[in-house]
PDB file of C-alpha atoms in Angstrom:
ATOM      1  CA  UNK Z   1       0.000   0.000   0.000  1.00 56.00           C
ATOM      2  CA  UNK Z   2       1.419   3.483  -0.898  1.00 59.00           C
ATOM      3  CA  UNK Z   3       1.975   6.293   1.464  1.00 67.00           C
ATOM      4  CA  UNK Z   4      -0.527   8.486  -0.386  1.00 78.00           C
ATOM      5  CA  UNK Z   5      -3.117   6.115   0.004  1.00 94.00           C
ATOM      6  CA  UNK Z   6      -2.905   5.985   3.536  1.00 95.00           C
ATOM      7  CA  UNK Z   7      -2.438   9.669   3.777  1.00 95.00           C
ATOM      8  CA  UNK Z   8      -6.134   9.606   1.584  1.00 96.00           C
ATOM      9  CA  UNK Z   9      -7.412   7.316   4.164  1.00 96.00           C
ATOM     10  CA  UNK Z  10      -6.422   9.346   7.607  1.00 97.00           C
ATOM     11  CA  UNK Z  11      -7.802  12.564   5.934  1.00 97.00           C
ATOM     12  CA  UNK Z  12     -11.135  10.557   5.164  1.00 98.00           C
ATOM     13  CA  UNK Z  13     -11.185   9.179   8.611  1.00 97.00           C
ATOM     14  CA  UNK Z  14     -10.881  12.908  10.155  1.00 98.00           C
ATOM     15  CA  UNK Z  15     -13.309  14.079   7.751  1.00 98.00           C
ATOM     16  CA  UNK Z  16     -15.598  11.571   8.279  1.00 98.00           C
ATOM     17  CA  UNK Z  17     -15.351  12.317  12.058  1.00 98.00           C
ATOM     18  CA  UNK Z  18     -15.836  15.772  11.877  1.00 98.00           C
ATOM     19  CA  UNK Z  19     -18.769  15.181  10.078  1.00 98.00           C
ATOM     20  CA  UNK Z  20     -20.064  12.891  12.239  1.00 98.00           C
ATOM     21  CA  UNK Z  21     -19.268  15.357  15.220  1.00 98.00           C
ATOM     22  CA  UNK Z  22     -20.733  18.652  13.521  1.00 98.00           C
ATOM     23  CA  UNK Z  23     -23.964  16.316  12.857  1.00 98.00           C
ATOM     24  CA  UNK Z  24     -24.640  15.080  15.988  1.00 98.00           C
ATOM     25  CA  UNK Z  25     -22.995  17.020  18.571  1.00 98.00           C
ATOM     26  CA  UNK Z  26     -24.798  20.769  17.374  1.00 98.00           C
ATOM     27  CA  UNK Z  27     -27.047  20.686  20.668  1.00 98.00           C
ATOM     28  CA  UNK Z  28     -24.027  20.231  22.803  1.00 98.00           C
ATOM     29  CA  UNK Z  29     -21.600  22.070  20.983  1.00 98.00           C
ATOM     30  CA  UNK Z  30     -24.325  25.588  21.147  1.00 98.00           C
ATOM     31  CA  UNK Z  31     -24.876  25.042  24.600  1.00 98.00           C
ATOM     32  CA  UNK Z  32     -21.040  24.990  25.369  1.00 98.00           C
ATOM     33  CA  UNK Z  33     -20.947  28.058  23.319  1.00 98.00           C
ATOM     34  CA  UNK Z  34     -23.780  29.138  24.988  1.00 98.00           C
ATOM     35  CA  UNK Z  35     -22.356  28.918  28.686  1.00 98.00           C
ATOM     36  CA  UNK Z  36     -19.121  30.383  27.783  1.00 98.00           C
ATOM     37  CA  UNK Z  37     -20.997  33.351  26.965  1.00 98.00           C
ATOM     38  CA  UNK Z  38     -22.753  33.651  30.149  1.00 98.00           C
ATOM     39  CA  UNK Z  39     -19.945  33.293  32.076  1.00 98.00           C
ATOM     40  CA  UNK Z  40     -18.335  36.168  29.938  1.00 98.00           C
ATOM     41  CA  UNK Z  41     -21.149  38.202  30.681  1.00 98.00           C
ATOM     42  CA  UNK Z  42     -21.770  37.571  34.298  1.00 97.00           C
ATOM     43  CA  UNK Z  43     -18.412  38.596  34.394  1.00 97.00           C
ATOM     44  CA  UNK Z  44     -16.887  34.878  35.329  1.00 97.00           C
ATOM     45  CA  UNK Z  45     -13.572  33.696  34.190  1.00 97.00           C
ATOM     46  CA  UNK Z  46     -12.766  30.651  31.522  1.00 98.00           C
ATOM     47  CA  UNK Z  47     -10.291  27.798  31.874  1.00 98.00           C
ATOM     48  CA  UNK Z  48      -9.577  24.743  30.143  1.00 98.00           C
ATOM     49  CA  UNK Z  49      -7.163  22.130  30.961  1.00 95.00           C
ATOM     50  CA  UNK Z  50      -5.830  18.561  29.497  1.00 93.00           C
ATOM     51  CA  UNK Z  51      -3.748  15.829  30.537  1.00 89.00           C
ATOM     52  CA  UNK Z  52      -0.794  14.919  28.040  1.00 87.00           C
ATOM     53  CA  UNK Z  53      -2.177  14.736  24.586  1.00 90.00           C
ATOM     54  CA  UNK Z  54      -5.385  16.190  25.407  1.00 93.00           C
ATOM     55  CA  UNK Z  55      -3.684  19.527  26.626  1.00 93.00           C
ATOM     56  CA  UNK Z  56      -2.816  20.014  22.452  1.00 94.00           C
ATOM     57  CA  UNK Z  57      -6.906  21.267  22.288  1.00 96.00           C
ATOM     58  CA  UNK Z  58      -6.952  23.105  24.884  1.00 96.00           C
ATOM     59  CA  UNK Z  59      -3.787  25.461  25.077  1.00 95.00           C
ATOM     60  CA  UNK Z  60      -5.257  25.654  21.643  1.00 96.00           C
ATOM     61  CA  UNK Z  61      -7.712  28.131  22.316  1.00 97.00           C
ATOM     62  CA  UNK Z  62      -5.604  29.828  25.182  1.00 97.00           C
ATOM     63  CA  UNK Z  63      -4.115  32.879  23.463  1.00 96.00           C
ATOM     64  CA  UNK Z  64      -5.161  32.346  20.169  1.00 95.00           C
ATOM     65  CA  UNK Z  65      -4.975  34.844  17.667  1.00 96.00           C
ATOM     66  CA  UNK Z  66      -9.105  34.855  16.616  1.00 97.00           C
ATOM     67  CA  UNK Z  67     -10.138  33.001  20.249  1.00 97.00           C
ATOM     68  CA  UNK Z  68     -11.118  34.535  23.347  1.00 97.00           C
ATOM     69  CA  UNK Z  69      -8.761  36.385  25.670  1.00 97.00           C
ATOM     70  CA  UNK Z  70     -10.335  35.436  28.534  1.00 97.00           C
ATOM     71  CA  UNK Z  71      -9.357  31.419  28.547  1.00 98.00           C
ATOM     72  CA  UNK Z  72      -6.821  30.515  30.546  1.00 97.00           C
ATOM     73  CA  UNK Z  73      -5.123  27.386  30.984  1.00 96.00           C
ATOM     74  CA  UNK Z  74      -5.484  25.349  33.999  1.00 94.00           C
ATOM     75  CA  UNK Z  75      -1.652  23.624  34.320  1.00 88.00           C
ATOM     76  CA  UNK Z  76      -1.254  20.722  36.422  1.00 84.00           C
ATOM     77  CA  UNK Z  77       2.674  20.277  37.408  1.00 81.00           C
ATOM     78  CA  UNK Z  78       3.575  16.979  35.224  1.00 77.00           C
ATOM     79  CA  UNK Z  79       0.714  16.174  33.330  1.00 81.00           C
ATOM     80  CA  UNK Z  80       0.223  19.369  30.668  1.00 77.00           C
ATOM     81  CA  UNK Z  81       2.215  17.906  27.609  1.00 71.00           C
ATOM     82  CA  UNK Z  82       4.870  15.500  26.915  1.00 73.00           C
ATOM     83  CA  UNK Z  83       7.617  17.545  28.333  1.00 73.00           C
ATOM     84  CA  UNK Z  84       8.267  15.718  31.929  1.00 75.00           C
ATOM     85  CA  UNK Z  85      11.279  13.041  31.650  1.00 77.00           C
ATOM     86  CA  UNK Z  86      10.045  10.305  31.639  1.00 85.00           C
ATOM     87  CA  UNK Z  87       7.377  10.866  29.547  1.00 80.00           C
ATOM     88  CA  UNK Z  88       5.734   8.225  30.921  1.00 79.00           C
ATOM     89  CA  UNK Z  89       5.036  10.287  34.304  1.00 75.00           C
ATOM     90  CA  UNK Z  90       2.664  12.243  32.640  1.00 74.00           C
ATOM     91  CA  UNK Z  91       0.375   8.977  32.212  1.00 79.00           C
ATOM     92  CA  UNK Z  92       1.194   7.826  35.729  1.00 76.00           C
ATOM     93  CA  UNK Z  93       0.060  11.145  37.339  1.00 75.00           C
ATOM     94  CA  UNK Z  94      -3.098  11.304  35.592  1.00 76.00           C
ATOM     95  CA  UNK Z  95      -4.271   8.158  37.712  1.00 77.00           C
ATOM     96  CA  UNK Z  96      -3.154   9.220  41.430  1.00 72.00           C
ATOM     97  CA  UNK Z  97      -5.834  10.330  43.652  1.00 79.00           C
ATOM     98  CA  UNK Z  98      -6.458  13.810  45.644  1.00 81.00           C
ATOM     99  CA  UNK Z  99      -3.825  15.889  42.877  1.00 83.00           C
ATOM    100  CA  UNK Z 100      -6.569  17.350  41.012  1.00 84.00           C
ATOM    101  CA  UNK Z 101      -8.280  18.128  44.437  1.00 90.00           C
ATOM    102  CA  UNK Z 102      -4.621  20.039  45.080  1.00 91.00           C
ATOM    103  CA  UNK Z 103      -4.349  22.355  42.296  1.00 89.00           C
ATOM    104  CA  UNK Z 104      -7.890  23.286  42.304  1.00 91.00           C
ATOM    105  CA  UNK Z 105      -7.193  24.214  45.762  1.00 91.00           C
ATOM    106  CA  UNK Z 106      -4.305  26.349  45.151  1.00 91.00           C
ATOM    107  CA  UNK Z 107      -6.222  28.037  41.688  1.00 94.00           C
ATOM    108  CA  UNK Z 108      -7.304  30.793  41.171  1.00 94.00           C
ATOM    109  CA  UNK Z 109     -10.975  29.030  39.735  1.00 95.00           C
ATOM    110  CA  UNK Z 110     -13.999  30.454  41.910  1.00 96.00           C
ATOM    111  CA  UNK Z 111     -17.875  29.693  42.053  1.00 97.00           C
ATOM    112  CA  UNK Z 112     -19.009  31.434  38.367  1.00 97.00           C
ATOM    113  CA  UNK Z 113     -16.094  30.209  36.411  1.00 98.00           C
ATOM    114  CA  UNK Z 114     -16.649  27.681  34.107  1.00 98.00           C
ATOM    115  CA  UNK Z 115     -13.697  25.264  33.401  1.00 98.00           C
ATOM    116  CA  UNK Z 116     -13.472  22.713  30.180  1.00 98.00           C
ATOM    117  CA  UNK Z 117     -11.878  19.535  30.993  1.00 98.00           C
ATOM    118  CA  UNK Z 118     -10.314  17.693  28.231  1.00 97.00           C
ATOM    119  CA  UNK Z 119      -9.526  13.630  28.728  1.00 95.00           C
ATOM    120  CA  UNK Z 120     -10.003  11.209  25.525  1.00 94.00           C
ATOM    121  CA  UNK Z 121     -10.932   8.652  27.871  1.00 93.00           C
ATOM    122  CA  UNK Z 122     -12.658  10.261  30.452  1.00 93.00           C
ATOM    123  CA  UNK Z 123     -11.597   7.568  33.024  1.00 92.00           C
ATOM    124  CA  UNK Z 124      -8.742   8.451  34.430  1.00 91.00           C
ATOM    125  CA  UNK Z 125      -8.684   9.943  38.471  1.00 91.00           C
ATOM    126  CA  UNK Z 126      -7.590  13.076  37.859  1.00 92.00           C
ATOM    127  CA  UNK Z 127     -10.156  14.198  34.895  1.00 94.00           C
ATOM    128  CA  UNK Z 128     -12.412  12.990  36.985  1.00 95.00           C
ATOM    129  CA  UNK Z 129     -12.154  14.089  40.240  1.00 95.00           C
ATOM    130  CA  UNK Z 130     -11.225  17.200  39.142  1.00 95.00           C
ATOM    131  CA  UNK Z 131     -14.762  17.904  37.101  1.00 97.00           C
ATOM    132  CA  UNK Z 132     -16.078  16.662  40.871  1.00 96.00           C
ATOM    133  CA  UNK Z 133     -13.846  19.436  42.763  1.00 96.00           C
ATOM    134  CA  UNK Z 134     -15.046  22.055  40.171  1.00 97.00           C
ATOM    135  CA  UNK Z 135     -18.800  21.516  40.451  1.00 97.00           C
ATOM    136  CA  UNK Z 136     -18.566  21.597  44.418  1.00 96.00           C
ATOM    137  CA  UNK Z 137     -16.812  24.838  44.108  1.00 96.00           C
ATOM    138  CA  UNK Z 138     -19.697  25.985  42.206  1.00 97.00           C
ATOM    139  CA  UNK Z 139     -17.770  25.980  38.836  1.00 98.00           C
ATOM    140  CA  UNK Z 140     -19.554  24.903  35.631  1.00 98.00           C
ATOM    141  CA  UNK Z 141     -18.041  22.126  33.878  1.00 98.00           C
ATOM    142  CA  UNK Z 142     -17.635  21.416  30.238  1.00 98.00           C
ATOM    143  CA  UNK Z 143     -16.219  17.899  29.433  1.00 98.00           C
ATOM    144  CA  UNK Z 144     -14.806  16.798  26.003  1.00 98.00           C
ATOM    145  CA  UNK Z 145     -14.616  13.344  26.190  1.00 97.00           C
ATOM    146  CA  UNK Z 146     -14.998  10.167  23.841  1.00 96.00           C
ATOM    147  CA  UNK Z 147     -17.958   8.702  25.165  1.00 96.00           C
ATOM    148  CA  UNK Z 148     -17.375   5.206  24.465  1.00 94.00           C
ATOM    149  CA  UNK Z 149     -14.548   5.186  26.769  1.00 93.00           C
ATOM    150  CA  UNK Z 150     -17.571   5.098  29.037  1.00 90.00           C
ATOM    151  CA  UNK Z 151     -19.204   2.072  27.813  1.00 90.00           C
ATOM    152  CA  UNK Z 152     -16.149  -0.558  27.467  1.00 89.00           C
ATOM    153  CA  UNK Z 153     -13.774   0.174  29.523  1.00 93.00           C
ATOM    154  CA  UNK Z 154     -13.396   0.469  33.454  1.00 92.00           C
ATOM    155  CA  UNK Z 155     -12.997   3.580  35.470  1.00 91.00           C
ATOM    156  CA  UNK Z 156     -10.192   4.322  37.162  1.00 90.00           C
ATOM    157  CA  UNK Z 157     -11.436   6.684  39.715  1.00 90.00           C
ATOM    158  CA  UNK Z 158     -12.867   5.502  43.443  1.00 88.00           C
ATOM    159  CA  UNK Z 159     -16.042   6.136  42.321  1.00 93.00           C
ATOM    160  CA  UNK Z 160     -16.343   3.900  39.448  1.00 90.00           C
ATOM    161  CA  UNK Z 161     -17.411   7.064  37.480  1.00 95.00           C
ATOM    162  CA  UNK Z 162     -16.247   9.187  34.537  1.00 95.00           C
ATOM    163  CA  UNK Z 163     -16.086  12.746  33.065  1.00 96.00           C
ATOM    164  CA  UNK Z 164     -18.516  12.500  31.379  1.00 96.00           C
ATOM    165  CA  UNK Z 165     -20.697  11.858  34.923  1.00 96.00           C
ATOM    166  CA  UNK Z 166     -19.636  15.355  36.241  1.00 97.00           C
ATOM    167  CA  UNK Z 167     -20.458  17.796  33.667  1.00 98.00           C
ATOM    168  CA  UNK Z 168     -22.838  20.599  32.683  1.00 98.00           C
ATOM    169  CA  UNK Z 169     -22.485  19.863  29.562  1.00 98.00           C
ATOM    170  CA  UNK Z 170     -20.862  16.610  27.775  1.00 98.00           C
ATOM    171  CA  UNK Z 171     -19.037  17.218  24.067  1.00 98.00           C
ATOM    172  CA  UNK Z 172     -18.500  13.503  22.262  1.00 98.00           C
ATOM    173  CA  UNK Z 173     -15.699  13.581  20.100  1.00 98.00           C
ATOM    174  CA  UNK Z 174     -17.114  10.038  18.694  1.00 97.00           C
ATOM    175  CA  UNK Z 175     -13.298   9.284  18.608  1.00 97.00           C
ATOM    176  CA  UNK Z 176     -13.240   5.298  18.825  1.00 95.00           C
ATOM    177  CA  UNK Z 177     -11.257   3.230  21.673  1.00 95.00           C
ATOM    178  CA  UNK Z 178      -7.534   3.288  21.251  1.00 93.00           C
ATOM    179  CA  UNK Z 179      -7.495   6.559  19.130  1.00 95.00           C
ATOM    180  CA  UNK Z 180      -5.960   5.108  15.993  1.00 95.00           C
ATOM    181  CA  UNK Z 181      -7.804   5.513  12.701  1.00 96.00           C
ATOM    182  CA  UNK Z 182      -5.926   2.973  10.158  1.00 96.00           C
ATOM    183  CA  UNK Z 183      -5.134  -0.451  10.364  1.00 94.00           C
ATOM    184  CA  UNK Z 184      -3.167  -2.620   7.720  1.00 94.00           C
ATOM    185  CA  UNK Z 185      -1.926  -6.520   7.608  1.00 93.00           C
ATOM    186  CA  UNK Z 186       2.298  -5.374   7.591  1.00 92.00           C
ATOM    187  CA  UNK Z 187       1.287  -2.713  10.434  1.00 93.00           C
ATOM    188  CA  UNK Z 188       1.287  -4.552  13.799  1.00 95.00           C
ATOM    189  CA  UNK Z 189      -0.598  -2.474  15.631  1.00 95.00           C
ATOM    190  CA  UNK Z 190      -3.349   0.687  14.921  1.00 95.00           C
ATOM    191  CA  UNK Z 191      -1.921   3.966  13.785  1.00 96.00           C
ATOM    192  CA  UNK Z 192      -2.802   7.358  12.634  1.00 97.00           C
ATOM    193  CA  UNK Z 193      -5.068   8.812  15.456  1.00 96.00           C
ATOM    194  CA  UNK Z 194      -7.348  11.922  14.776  1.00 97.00           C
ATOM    195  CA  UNK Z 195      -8.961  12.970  18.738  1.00 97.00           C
ATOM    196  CA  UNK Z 196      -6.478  16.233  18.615  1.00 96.00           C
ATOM    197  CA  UNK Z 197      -7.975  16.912  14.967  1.00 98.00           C
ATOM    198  CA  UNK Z 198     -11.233  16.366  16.095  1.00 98.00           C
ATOM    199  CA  UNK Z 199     -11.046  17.615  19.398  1.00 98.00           C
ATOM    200  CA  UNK Z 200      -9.606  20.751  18.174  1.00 98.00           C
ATOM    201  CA  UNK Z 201     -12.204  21.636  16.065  1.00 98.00           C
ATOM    202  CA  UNK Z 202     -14.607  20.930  18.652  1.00 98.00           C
ATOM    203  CA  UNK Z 203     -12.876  23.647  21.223  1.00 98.00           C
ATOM    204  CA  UNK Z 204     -12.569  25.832  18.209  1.00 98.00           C
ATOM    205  CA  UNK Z 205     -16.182  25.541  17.023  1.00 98.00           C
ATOM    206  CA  UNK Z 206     -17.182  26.264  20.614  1.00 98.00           C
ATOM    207  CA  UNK Z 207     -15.397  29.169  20.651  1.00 98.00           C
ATOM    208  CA  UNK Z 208     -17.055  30.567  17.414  1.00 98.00           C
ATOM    209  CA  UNK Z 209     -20.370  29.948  19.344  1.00 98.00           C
ATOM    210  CA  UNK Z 210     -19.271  31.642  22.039  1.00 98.00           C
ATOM    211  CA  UNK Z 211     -18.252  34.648  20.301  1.00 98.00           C
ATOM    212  CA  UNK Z 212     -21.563  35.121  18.376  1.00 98.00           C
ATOM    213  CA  UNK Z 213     -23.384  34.399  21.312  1.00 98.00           C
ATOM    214  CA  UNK Z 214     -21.792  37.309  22.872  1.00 98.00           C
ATOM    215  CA  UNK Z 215     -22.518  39.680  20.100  1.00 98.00           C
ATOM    216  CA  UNK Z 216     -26.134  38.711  19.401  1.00 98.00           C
ATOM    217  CA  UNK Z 217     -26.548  40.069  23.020  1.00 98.00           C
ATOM    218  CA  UNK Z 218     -24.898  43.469  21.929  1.00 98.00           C
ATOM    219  CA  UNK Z 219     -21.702  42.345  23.832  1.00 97.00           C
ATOM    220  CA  UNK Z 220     -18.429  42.752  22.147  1.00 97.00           C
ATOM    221  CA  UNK Z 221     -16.306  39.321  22.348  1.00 97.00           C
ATOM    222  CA  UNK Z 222     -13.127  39.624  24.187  1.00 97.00           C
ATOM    223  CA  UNK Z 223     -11.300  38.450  20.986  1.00 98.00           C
ATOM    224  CA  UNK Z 224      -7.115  38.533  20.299  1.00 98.00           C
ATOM    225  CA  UNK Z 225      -6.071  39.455  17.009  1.00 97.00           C
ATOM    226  CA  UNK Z 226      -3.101  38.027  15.501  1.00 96.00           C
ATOM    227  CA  UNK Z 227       0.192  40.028  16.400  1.00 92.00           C
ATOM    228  CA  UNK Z 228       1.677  40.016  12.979  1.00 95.00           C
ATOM    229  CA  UNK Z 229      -0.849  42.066  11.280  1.00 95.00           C
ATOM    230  CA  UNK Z 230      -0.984  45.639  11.644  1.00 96.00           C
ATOM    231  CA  UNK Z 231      -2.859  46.751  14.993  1.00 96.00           C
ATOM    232  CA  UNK Z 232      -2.893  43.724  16.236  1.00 96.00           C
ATOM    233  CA  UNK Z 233      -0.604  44.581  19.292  1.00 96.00           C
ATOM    234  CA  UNK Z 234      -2.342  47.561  20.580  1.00 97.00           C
ATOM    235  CA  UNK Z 235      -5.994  45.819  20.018  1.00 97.00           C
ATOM    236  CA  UNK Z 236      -4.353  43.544  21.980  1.00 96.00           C
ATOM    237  CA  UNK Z 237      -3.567  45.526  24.546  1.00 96.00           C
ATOM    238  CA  UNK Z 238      -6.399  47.517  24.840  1.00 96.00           C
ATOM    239  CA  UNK Z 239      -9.038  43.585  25.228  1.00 96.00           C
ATOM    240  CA  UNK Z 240      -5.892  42.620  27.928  1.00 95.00           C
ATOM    241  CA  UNK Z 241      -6.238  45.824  29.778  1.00 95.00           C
ATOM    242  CA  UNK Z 242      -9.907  46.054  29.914  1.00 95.00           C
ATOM    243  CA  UNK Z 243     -10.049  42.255  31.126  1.00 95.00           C
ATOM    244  CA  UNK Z 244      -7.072  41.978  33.238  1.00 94.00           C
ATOM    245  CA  UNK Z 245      -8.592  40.897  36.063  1.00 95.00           C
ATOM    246  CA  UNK Z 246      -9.798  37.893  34.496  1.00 96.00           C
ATOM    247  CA  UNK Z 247      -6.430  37.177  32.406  1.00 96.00           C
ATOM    248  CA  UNK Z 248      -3.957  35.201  33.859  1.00 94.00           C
ATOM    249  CA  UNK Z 249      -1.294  33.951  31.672  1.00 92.00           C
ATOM    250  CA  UNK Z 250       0.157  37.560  30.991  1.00 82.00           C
ATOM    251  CA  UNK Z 251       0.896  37.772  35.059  1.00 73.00           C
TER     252      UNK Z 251
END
C-alpha cells in the first residue's frame, strides 16, 4: 500500500469524524458556546485544561490569535504535555488520587467560572475528580470526552465514574477506543489517530459559538487578534487591559 493512500485514508477518517461530530454534537456544541458566553457576561472567568495529549486542544484556544482572551489554561505540574522526563510520568500522574483536588485548591478558579476539561478517555482519576472538585466549588463544567470510553472500559477513579458523569455539559468527540484511525496486515498495531484533529475543532467551534453568542446580546467578544498584522498589538492591549482581572497567563 502506498503512502498516499494511507495519507487519503487518515484525511477521510478525520473528515468523516468531523462530520459525524458537527452532525450530531450541534445541541451540545451551542450550549457549550452558549455557557461560555454567560460566564463572559456575568463577568466569570474561563479555563480549560488537558492531561498529556489532550492539553494540544486546549492550550489551543488559550491565546489564540481569533479566540477569546479570557481562557486561561489550567496547568497541572507533570501532566500538561509531553515535556516531563520520563514521559511516561505524565500517564502515571493522571491516575493518582487527591492531585486534582490540590491544584484546584491552590487556583485561582472560583464559584461562576466555568472550566473545560479535556480527557479522551474520560476515566482516568484526575479528569475525573477534578470535574467533581469544580462543580462543588460551584464551577460549571464542560467535558470533552470520547464517550465510548464510558461504555467498554473500566474507570479508574474511586467512584467507578467518569467525566462525562460530572459535567454541565458533555461534548462527544465520537473518537473510537484506542485513538488510531488505520489499520493494515504489515502494520502490527493501529496507527494514525485523529482525537487532537477532532477535538480541536470541537474547542474551536465552541469558541465561534461563544463569540456570536456574545454579540447577538450586543456584547463585544473579548477576541485577540493576531500580532503580525498591523494593529494587532495595541488591540491587543487595549481587550488585555480592559479584562485583566480575568487574564492570567500575561501575570
Amino acid at each position: 500500500m502506498s503512502d498516499g493512500k494511507l495519507a487519503d485514508q487518515f484525511f477521510d477518517a478525520a473528515i468523516e469524524l468531523l462530520q459525524r461530530v458537527r452532525d450530531e454534537e450541534a445541541e451540545p456544541i451551542r450550549a457549550a458556546g452558549t455557557l461560555l458566553a454567560d460566564t463572559v457576561a456575568d463577568g466569570g472567568r474561563l479555563f480549560a485544561f488537558g492531561a498529556g495529549h489532550s492539553s494540544l486542544p486546549a492550550q489551543d484556544v488559550v491565546y489564540r490569535a481569533g479566540g477569546l482572551a479570557l481562557m486561561n489554561l489550567l496547568t497541572v505540574p507533570g501532566v500538561v504535555g509531553v515535556d516531563v522526563m520520563p514521559a511516561t510520568l505524565g500517564s502515571a500522574l493522571e491516575r493518582v488520587d487527591g492531585l486534582a483536588s490540590t491544584v484546584l485548591e491552590c487556583s485561582p478558579l472560583r464559584s461562576g467560572d466555568t472550566l473545560v476539561i479535556i480527557s479522551l478517555s474520560g476515566r482516568n482519576a484526575l479528569p475525573v475528580e477534578m470535574a467533581m472538585k469544580a462543580r462543588a466549588l460551584g464551577v460549571k463544567v464542560i467535558g470533552v470526552t470520547s464517550v465510548a470510553y464510558a461504555t467498554r472500559t473500566r474507570s479508574r477513579h474511586s467512584t467507578g465514574t467518569y467525566l462525562r458523569d460530572h459535567c454541565d455539559v458533555v461534548l462527544d468527540s465520537k473518537i473510537a477506543i484506542g485513538d488510531a484511525t488505520l489499520t493494515v496486515d504489515t502494520v502490527p498495531a493501529p496507527f494514525a489517530p485523529a482525537s487532537t484533529v477532532v477535538t480541536s475543532a470541537i474547542m474551536q467551534a465552541v469558541m465561534a459559538t461563544a463569540a456570536g453568542t456574545l454579540a447577538d446580546r450586543g456584547i463585544e467578544p473579548p477576541l485577540l487578534r493576531s500580532g503580525n498584522v498591523d494593529g494587532g498589538h495595541e488591540w491587543n492591549s487595549r481587550v488585555m487591559e480592559q479584562y485583566g482581572d480575568r487574564i492570567f497567563y500575561q501575570r
